[in-house]
Short mmCIF file of C-alpha atoms in Angstrom, two decimals:
data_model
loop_
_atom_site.label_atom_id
_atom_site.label_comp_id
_atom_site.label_asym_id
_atom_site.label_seq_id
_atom_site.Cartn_x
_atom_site.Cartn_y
_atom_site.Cartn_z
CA UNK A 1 -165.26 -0.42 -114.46
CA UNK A 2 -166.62 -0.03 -111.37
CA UNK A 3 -165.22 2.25 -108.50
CA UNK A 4 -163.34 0.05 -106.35
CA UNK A 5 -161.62 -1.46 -109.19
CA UNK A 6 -159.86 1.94 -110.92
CA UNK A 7 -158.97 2.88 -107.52
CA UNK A 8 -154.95 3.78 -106.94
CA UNK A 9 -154.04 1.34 -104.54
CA UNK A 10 -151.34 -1.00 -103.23
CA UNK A 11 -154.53 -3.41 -103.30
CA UNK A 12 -155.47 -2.86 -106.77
CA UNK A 13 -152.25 -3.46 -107.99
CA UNK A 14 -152.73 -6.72 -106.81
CA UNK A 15 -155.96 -7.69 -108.02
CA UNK A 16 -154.40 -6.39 -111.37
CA UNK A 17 -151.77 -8.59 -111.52
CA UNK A 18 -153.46 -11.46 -110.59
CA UNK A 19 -155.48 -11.01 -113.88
CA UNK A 20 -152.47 -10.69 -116.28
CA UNK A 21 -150.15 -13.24 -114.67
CA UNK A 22 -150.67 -15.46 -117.72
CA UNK A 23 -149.65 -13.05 -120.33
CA UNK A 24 -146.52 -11.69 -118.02
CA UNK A 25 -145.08 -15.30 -118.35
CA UNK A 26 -145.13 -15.40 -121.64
CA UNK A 27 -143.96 -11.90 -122.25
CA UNK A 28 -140.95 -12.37 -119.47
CA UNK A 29 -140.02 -15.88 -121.10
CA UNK A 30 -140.80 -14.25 -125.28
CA UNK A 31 -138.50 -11.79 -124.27
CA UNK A 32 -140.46 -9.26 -125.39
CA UNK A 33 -140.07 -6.31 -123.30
CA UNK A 34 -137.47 -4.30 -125.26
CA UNK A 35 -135.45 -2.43 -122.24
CA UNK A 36 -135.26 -5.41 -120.08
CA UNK A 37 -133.51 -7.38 -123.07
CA UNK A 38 -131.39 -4.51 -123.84
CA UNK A 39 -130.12 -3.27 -120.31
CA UNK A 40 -131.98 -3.48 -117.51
CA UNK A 41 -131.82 -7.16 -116.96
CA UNK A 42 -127.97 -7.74 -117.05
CA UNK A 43 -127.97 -4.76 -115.02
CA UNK A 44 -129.55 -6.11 -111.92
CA UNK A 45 -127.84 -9.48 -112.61
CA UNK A 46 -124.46 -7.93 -112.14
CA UNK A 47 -125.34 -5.25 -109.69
CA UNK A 48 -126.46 -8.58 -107.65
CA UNK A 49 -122.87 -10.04 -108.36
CA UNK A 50 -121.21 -6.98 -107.32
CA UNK A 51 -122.05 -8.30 -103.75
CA UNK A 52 -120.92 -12.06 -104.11
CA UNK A 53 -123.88 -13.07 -101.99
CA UNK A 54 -123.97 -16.98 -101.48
CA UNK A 55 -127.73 -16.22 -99.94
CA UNK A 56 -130.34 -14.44 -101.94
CA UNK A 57 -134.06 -13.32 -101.94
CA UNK A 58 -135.82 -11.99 -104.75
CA UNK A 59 -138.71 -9.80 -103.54
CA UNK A 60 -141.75 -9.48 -106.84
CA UNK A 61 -139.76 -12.74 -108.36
CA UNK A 62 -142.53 -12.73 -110.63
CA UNK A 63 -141.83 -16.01 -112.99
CA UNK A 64 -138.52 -16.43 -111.57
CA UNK A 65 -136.10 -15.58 -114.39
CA UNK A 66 -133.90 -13.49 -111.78
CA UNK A 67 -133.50 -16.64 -109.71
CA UNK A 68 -132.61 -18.72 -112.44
CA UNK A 69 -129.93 -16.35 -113.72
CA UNK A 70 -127.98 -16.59 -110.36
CA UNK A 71 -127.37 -20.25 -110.28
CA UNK A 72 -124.61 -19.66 -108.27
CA UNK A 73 -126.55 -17.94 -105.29
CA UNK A 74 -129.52 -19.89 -103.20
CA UNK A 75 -132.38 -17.74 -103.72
CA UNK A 76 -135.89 -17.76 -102.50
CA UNK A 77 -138.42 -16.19 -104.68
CA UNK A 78 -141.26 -14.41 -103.55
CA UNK A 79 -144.76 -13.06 -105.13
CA UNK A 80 -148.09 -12.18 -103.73
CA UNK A 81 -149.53 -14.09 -107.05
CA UNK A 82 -149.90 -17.61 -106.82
CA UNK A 83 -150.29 -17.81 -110.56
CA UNK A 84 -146.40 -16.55 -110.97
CA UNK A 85 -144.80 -18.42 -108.59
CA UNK A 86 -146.91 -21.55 -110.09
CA UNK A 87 -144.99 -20.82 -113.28
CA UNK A 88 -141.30 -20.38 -111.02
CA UNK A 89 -142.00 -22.93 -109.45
CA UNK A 90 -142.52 -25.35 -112.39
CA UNK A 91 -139.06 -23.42 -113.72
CA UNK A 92 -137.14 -24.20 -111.31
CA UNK A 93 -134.02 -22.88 -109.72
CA UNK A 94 -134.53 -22.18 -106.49
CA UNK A 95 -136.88 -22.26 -103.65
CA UNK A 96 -140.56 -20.15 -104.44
CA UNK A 97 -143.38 -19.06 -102.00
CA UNK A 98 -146.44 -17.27 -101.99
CA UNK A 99 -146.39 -14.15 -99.57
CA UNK A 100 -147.55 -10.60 -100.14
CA UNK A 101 -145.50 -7.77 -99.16
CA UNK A 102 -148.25 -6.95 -96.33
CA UNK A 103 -146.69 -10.07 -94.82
CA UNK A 104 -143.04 -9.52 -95.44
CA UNK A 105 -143.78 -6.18 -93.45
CA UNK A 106 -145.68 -8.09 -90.86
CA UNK A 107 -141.87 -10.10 -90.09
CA UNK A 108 -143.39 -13.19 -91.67
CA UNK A 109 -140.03 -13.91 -94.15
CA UNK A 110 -137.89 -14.87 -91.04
CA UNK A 111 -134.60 -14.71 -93.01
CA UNK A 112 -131.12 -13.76 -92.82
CA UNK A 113 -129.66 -13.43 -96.67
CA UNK A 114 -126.61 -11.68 -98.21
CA UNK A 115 -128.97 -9.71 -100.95
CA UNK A 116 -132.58 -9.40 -101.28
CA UNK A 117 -133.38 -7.80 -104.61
CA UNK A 118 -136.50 -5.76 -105.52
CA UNK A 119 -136.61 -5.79 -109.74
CA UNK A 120 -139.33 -3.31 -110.83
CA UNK A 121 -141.68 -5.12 -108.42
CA UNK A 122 -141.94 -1.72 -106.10
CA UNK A 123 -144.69 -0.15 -107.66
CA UNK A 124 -146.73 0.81 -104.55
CA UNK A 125 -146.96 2.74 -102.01
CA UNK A 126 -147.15 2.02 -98.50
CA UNK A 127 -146.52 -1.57 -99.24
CA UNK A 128 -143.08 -0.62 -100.54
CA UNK A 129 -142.41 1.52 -97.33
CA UNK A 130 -143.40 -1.48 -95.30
CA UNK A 131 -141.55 -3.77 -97.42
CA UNK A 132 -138.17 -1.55 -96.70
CA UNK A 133 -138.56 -1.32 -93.05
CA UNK A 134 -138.54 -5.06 -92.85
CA UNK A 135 -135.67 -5.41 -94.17
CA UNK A 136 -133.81 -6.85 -91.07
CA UNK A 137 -136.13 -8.95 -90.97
CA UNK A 138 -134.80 -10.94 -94.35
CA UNK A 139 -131.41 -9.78 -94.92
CA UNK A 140 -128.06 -10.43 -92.26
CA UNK A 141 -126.62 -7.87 -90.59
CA UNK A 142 -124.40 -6.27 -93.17
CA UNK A 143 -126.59 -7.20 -95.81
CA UNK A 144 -127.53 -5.02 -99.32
CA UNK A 145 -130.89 -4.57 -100.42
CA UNK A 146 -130.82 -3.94 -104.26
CA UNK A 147 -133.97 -1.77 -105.83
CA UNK A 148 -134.49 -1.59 -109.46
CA UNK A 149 -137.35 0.98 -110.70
CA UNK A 150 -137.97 3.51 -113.20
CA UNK A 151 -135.87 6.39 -113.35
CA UNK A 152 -137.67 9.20 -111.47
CA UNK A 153 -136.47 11.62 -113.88
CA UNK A 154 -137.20 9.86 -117.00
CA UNK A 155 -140.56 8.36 -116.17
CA UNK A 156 -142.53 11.50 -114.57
CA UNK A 157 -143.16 12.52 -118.07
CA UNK A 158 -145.14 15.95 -117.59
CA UNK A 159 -146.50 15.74 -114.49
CA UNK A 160 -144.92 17.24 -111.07
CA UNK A 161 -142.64 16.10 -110.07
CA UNK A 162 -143.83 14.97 -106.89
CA UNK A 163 -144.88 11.56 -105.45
CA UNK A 164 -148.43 10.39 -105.87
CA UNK A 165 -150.33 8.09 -107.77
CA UNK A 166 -150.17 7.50 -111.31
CA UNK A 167 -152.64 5.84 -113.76
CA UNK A 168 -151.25 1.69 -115.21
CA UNK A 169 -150.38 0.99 -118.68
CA UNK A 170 -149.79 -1.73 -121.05
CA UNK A 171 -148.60 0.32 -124.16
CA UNK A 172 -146.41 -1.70 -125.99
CA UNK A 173 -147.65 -4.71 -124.55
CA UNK A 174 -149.54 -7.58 -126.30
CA UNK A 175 -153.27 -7.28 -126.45
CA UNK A 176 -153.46 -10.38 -123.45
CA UNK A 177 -153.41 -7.58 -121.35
CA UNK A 178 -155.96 -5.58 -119.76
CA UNK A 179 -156.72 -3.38 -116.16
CA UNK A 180 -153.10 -2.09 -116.14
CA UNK A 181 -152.08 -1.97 -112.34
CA UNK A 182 -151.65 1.92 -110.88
CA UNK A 183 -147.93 2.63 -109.35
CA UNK A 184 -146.79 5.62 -107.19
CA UNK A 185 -144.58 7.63 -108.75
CA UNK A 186 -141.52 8.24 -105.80
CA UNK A 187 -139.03 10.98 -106.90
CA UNK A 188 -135.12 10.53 -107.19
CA UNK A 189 -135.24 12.37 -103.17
CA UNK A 190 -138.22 10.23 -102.09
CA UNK A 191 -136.37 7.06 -102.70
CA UNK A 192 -132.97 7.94 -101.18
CA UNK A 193 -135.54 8.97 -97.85
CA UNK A 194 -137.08 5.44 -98.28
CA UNK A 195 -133.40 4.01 -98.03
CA UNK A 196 -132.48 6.12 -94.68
CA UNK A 197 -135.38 6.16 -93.00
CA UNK A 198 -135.44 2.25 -93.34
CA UNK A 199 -131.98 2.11 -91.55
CA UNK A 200 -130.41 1.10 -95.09
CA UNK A 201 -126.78 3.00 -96.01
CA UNK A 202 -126.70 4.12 -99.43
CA UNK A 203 -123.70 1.93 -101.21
CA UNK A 204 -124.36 2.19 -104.21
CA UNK A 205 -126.48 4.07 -107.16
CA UNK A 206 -126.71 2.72 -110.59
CA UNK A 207 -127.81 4.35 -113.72
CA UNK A 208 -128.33 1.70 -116.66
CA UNK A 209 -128.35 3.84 -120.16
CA UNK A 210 -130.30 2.14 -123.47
CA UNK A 211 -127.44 1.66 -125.81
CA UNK A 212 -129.30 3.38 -128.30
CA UNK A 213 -130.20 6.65 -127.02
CA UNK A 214 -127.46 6.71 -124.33
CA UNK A 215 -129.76 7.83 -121.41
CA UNK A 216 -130.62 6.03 -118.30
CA UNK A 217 -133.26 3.65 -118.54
CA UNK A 218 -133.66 3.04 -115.33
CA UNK A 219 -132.40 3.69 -111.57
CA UNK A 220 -130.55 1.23 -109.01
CA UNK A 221 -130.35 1.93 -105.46
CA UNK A 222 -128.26 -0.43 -102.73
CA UNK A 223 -127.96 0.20 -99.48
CA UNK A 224 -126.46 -2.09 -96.76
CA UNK A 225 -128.11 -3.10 -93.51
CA UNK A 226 -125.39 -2.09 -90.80
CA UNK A 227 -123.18 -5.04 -89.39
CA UNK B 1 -107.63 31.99 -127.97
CA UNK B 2 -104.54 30.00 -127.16
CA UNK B 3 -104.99 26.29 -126.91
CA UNK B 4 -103.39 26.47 -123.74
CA UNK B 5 -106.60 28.94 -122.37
CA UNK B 6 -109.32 26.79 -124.06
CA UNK B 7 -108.30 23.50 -122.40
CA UNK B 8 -110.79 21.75 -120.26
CA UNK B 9 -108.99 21.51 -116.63
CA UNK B 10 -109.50 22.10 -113.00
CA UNK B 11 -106.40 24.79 -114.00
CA UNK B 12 -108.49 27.05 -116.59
CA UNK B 13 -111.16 27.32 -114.67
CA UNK B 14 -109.57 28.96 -112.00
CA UNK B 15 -107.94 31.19 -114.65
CA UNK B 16 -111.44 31.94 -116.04
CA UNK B 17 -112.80 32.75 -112.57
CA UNK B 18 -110.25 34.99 -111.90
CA UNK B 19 -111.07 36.69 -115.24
CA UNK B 20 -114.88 37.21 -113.94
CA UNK B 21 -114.71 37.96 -110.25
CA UNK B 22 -115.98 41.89 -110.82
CA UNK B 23 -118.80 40.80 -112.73
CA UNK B 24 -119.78 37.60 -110.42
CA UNK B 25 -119.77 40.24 -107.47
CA UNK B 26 -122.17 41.92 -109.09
CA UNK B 27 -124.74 39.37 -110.67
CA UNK B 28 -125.02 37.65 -107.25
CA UNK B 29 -125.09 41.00 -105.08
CA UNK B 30 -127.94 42.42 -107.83
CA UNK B 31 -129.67 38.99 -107.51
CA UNK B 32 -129.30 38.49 -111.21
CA UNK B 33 -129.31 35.11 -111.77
CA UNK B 34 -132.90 33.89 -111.59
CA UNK B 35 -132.97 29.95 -110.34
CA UNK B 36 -130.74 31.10 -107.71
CA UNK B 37 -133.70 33.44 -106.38
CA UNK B 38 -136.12 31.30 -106.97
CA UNK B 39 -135.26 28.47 -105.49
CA UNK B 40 -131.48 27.20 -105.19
CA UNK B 41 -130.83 30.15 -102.77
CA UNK B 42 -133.54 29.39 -100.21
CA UNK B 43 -132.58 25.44 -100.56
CA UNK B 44 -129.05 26.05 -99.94
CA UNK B 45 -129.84 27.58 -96.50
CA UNK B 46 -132.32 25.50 -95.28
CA UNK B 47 -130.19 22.21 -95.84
CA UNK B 48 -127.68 24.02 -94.10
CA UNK B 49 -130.14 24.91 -91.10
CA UNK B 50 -131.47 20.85 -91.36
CA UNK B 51 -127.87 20.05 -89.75
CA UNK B 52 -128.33 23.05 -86.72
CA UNK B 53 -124.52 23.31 -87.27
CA UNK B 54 -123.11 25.86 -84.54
CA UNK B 55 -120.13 25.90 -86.93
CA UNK B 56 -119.43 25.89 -90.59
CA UNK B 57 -116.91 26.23 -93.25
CA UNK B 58 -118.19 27.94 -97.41
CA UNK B 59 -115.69 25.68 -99.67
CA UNK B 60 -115.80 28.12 -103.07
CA UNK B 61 -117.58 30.73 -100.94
CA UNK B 62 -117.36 33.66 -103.63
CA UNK B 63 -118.36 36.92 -102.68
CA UNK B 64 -119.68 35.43 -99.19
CA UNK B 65 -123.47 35.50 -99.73
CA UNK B 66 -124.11 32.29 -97.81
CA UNK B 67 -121.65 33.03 -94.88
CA UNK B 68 -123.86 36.33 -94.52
CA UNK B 69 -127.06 34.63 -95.20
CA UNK B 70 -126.30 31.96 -91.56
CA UNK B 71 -125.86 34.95 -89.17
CA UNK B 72 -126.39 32.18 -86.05
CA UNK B 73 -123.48 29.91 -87.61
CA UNK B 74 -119.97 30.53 -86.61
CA UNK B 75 -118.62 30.41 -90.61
CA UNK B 76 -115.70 30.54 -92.53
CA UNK B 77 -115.12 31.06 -96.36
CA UNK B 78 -112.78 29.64 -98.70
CA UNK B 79 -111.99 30.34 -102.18
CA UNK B 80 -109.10 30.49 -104.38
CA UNK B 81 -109.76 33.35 -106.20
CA UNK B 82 -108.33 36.49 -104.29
CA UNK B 83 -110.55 39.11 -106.06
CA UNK B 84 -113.85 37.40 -104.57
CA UNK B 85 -112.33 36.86 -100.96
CA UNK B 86 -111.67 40.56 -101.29
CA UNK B 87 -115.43 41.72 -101.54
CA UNK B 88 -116.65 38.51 -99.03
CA UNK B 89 -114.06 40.20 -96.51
CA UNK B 90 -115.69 43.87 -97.57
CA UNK B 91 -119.15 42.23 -96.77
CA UNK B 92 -118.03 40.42 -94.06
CA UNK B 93 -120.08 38.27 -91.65
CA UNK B 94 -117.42 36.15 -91.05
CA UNK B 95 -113.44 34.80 -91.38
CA UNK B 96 -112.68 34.17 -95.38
CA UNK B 97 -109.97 33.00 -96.45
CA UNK B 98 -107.90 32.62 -99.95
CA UNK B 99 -106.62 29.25 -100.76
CA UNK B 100 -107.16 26.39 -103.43
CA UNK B 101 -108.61 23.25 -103.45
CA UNK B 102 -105.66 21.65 -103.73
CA UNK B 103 -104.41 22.82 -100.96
CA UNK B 104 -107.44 22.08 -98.85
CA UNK B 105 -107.05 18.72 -100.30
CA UNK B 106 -103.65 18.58 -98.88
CA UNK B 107 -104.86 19.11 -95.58
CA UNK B 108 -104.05 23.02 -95.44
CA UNK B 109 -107.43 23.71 -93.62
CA UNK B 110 -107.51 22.21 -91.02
CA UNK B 111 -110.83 22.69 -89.31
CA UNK B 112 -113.35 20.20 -87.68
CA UNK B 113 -116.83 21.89 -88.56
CA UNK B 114 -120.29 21.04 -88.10
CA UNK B 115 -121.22 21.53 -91.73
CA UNK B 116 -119.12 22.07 -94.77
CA UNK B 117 -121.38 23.88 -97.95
CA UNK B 118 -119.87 23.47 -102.27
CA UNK B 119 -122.69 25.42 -103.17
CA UNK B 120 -122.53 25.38 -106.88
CA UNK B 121 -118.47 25.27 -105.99
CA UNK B 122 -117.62 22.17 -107.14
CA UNK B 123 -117.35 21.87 -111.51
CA UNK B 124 -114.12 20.79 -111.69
CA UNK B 125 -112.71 16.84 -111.89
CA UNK B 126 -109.76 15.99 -109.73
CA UNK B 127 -110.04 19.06 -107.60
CA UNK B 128 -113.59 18.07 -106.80
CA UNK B 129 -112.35 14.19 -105.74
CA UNK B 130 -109.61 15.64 -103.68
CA UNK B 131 -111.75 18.46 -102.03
CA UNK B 132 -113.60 15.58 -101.05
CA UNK B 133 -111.66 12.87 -99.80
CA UNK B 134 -109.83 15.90 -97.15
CA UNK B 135 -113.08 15.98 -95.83
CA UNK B 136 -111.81 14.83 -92.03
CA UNK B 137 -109.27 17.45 -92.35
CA UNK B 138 -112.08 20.48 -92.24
CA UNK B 139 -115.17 18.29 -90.93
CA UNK B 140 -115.45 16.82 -87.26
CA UNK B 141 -116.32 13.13 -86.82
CA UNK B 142 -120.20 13.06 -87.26
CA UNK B 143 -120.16 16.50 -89.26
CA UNK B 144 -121.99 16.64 -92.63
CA UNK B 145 -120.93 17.61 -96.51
CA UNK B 146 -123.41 19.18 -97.95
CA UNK B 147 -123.16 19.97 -101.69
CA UNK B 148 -125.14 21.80 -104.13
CA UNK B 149 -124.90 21.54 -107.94
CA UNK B 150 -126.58 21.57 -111.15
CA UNK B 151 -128.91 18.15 -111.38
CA UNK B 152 -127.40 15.59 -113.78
CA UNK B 153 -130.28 14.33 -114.92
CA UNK B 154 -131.62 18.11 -115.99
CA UNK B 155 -128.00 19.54 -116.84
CA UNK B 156 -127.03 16.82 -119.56
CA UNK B 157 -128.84 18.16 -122.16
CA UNK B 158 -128.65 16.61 -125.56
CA UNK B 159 -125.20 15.32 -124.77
CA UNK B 160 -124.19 11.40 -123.58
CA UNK B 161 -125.47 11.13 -119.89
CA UNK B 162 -121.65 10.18 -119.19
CA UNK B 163 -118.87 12.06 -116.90
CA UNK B 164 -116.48 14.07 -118.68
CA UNK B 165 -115.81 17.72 -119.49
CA UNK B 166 -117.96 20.29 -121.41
CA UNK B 167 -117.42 23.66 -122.36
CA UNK B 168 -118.75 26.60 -120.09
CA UNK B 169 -121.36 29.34 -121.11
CA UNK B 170 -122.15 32.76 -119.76
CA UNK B 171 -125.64 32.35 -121.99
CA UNK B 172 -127.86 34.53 -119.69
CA UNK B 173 -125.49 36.82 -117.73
CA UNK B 174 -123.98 40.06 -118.68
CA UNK B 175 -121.91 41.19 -121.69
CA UNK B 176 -119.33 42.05 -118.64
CA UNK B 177 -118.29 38.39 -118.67
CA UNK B 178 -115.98 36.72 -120.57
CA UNK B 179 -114.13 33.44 -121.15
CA UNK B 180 -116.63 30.81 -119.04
CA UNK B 181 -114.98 28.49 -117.80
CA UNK B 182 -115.15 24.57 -118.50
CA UNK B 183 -117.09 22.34 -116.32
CA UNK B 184 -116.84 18.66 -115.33
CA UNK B 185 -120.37 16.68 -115.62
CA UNK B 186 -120.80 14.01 -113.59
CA UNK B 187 -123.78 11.81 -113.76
CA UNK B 188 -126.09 11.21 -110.45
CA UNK B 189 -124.25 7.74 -109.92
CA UNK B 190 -120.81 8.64 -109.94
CA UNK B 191 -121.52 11.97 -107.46
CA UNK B 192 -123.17 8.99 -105.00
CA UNK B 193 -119.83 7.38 -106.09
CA UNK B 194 -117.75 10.38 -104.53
CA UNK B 195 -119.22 10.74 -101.48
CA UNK B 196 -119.11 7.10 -101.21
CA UNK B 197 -115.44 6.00 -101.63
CA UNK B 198 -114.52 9.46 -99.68
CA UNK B 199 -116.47 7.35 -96.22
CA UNK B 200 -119.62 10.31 -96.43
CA UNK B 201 -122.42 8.17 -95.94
CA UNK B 202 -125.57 9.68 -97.44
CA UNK B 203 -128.12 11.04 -95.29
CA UNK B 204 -130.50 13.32 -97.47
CA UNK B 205 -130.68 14.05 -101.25
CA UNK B 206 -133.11 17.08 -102.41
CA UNK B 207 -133.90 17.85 -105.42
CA UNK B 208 -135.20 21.56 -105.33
CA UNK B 209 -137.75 22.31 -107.97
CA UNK B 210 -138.25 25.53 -110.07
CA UNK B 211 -141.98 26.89 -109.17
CA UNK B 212 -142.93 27.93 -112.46
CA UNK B 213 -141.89 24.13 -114.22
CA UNK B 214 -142.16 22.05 -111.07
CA UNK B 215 -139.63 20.11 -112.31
CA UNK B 216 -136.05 19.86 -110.38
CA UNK B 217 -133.57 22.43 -110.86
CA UNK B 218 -130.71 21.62 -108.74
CA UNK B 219 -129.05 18.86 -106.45
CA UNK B 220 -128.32 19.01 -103.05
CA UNK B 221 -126.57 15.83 -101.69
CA UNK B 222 -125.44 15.36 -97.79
CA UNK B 223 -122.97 13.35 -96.52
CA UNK B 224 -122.28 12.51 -92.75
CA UNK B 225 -118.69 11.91 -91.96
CA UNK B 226 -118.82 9.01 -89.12
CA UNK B 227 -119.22 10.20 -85.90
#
């Protein structure tokens, strides 16, 4: 592996996923990642319909299962990978485009939605920040922007607990994978400073707990563009 | 023990604070509780000093360490328990006064401060809500909540990460204390929750870490009434 390519970057994260967008269909669609089937995907489903949106943009769509669970909301999907939105495309549901969150920052989304929801597709880090500050720039005034990531408190394992840069992994994943994007770790603080500082009111915080071991598996944040 | 005196309620715990006052006076005057010096201390004051209140008001002030630790704030400090307004009065630095939670809930205060500090003040349930919700009856349009407390995430232990009451300990302080009173754990969403629904809109979370574990050993959440 050369040098450029294990760097920790919002630009290597790309060039990851662009290699394993084959394998993420088919894992999305098999159902096979265990949390998602168990909690966090009805979990940003209904923390969606907890704003009756009629208008919707899903930010990371990936294959577009997210869009096609809210038949009942217009969404646009959007990924920087033209492999994944092939694949939403050809599943339908709503309205898909290619555009990396370097463009969404740059104003180039030019809408005015009810929700725009961010489901464990905020793994970097100044592409995130940039992605947030846009945000009037996609939702309505008085609009919610829903974020679901890892729990800060459950996922820094045994390192600080400070933001920075951690290594990618695909334990527990099929062997299809390979190069594991990096993601910066933001602590529980960090996000709620992403929120504010992005003009975003904090509505809401969700904690979604695996029924099993009855902890949170993950953490989601909405926060409403003022009217 | 009477069943009456082991029951888990915003009552016993005044009953058990009133049991401990002496020996509270002296663990916090002999600096005798460690994550306090440490670190929650030293947070406490400088969220305090992030606001540049001119005025401020100690909700479950104790012996009045924090009133005397903002010399440049015009404070006053509340608590129900006579015995510790007693010594905050002997150590003075500013007006304290005696009086419940309730009754600031029913509007007895009647302030409009710059900041109002729960540091480490607020464990019980409906006393906490209703503390809460009064908040325009002691805070001025624009003025900030700021609350310490123990960090959900960290505090749960082995239990369900779910609100509801758990027994108190004295596990680390002196033989001199006795009868610990119950506490009321909330998880990180439902204290977002209360500060929500009582119209504080969330300007900063911190999350204060311990400098020997680097991990997080408090909460501090602040609230802006609207101006």
């Amino acid at each position: 592996m050369t040098k450029e390519s294990s760097a920790l970057t919002d630009e290597r994260i790309l060039q990851s996923w662009s290699r394993n967008s084959d394998p993420w269909v088919a894992a999305v669609r098999g159902k096979e990642i265990a949390s998602r089937a168990l909690a966090t995907d009805a979990a940003i489903v209904d923390a969606v319909r907890s704003c009756a949106p009629r208008t919707g943009v899903d930010l990371g769509c990936g294959e577009g299962w997210l869009v096609r669970a809210l038949p009942e909301v217009s969404m646009v999907g959007v990924d920087a990978i033209a492999g994944l939105v092939e694949a939403a495309r050809a599943g339908g549901g709503g309205e898909f485009r290619v555009m990396s969150y370097e463009e969404i920052a740059a104003g180039r989304l030019q809408l005015a939605v009810d929700v725009a929801v961010c489901n464990f597709s905020l793994i970097g880090e100044a592409a995130t920040a940039g992605l947030l500050r846009a945000a009037p720039s996609y939702l309505r005034p008085g609009g919610t922007l829903i974020v679901q990531t890892v729990h800060p408190l459950v996922s820094c394992g045994d390192a600080p607990y400070v933001d920075g840069w951690r290594e990618g992994s695909w334990a527990g994943f099929s062997s299809d994978f390979n190069d594991a994007p990096p993601w910066y770790f933001r602590t529980l603080a960090s996000w709620i400073t992403l929120f504010v500082d992005s003009g975003l009111r904090i509505t809401s915080l969700r904690e979604p707990v695996h029924p099993d071991t009855g902890k949170p598996v993950s953490l989601i944040l909405m926060g409403q563009l003022p009217g």
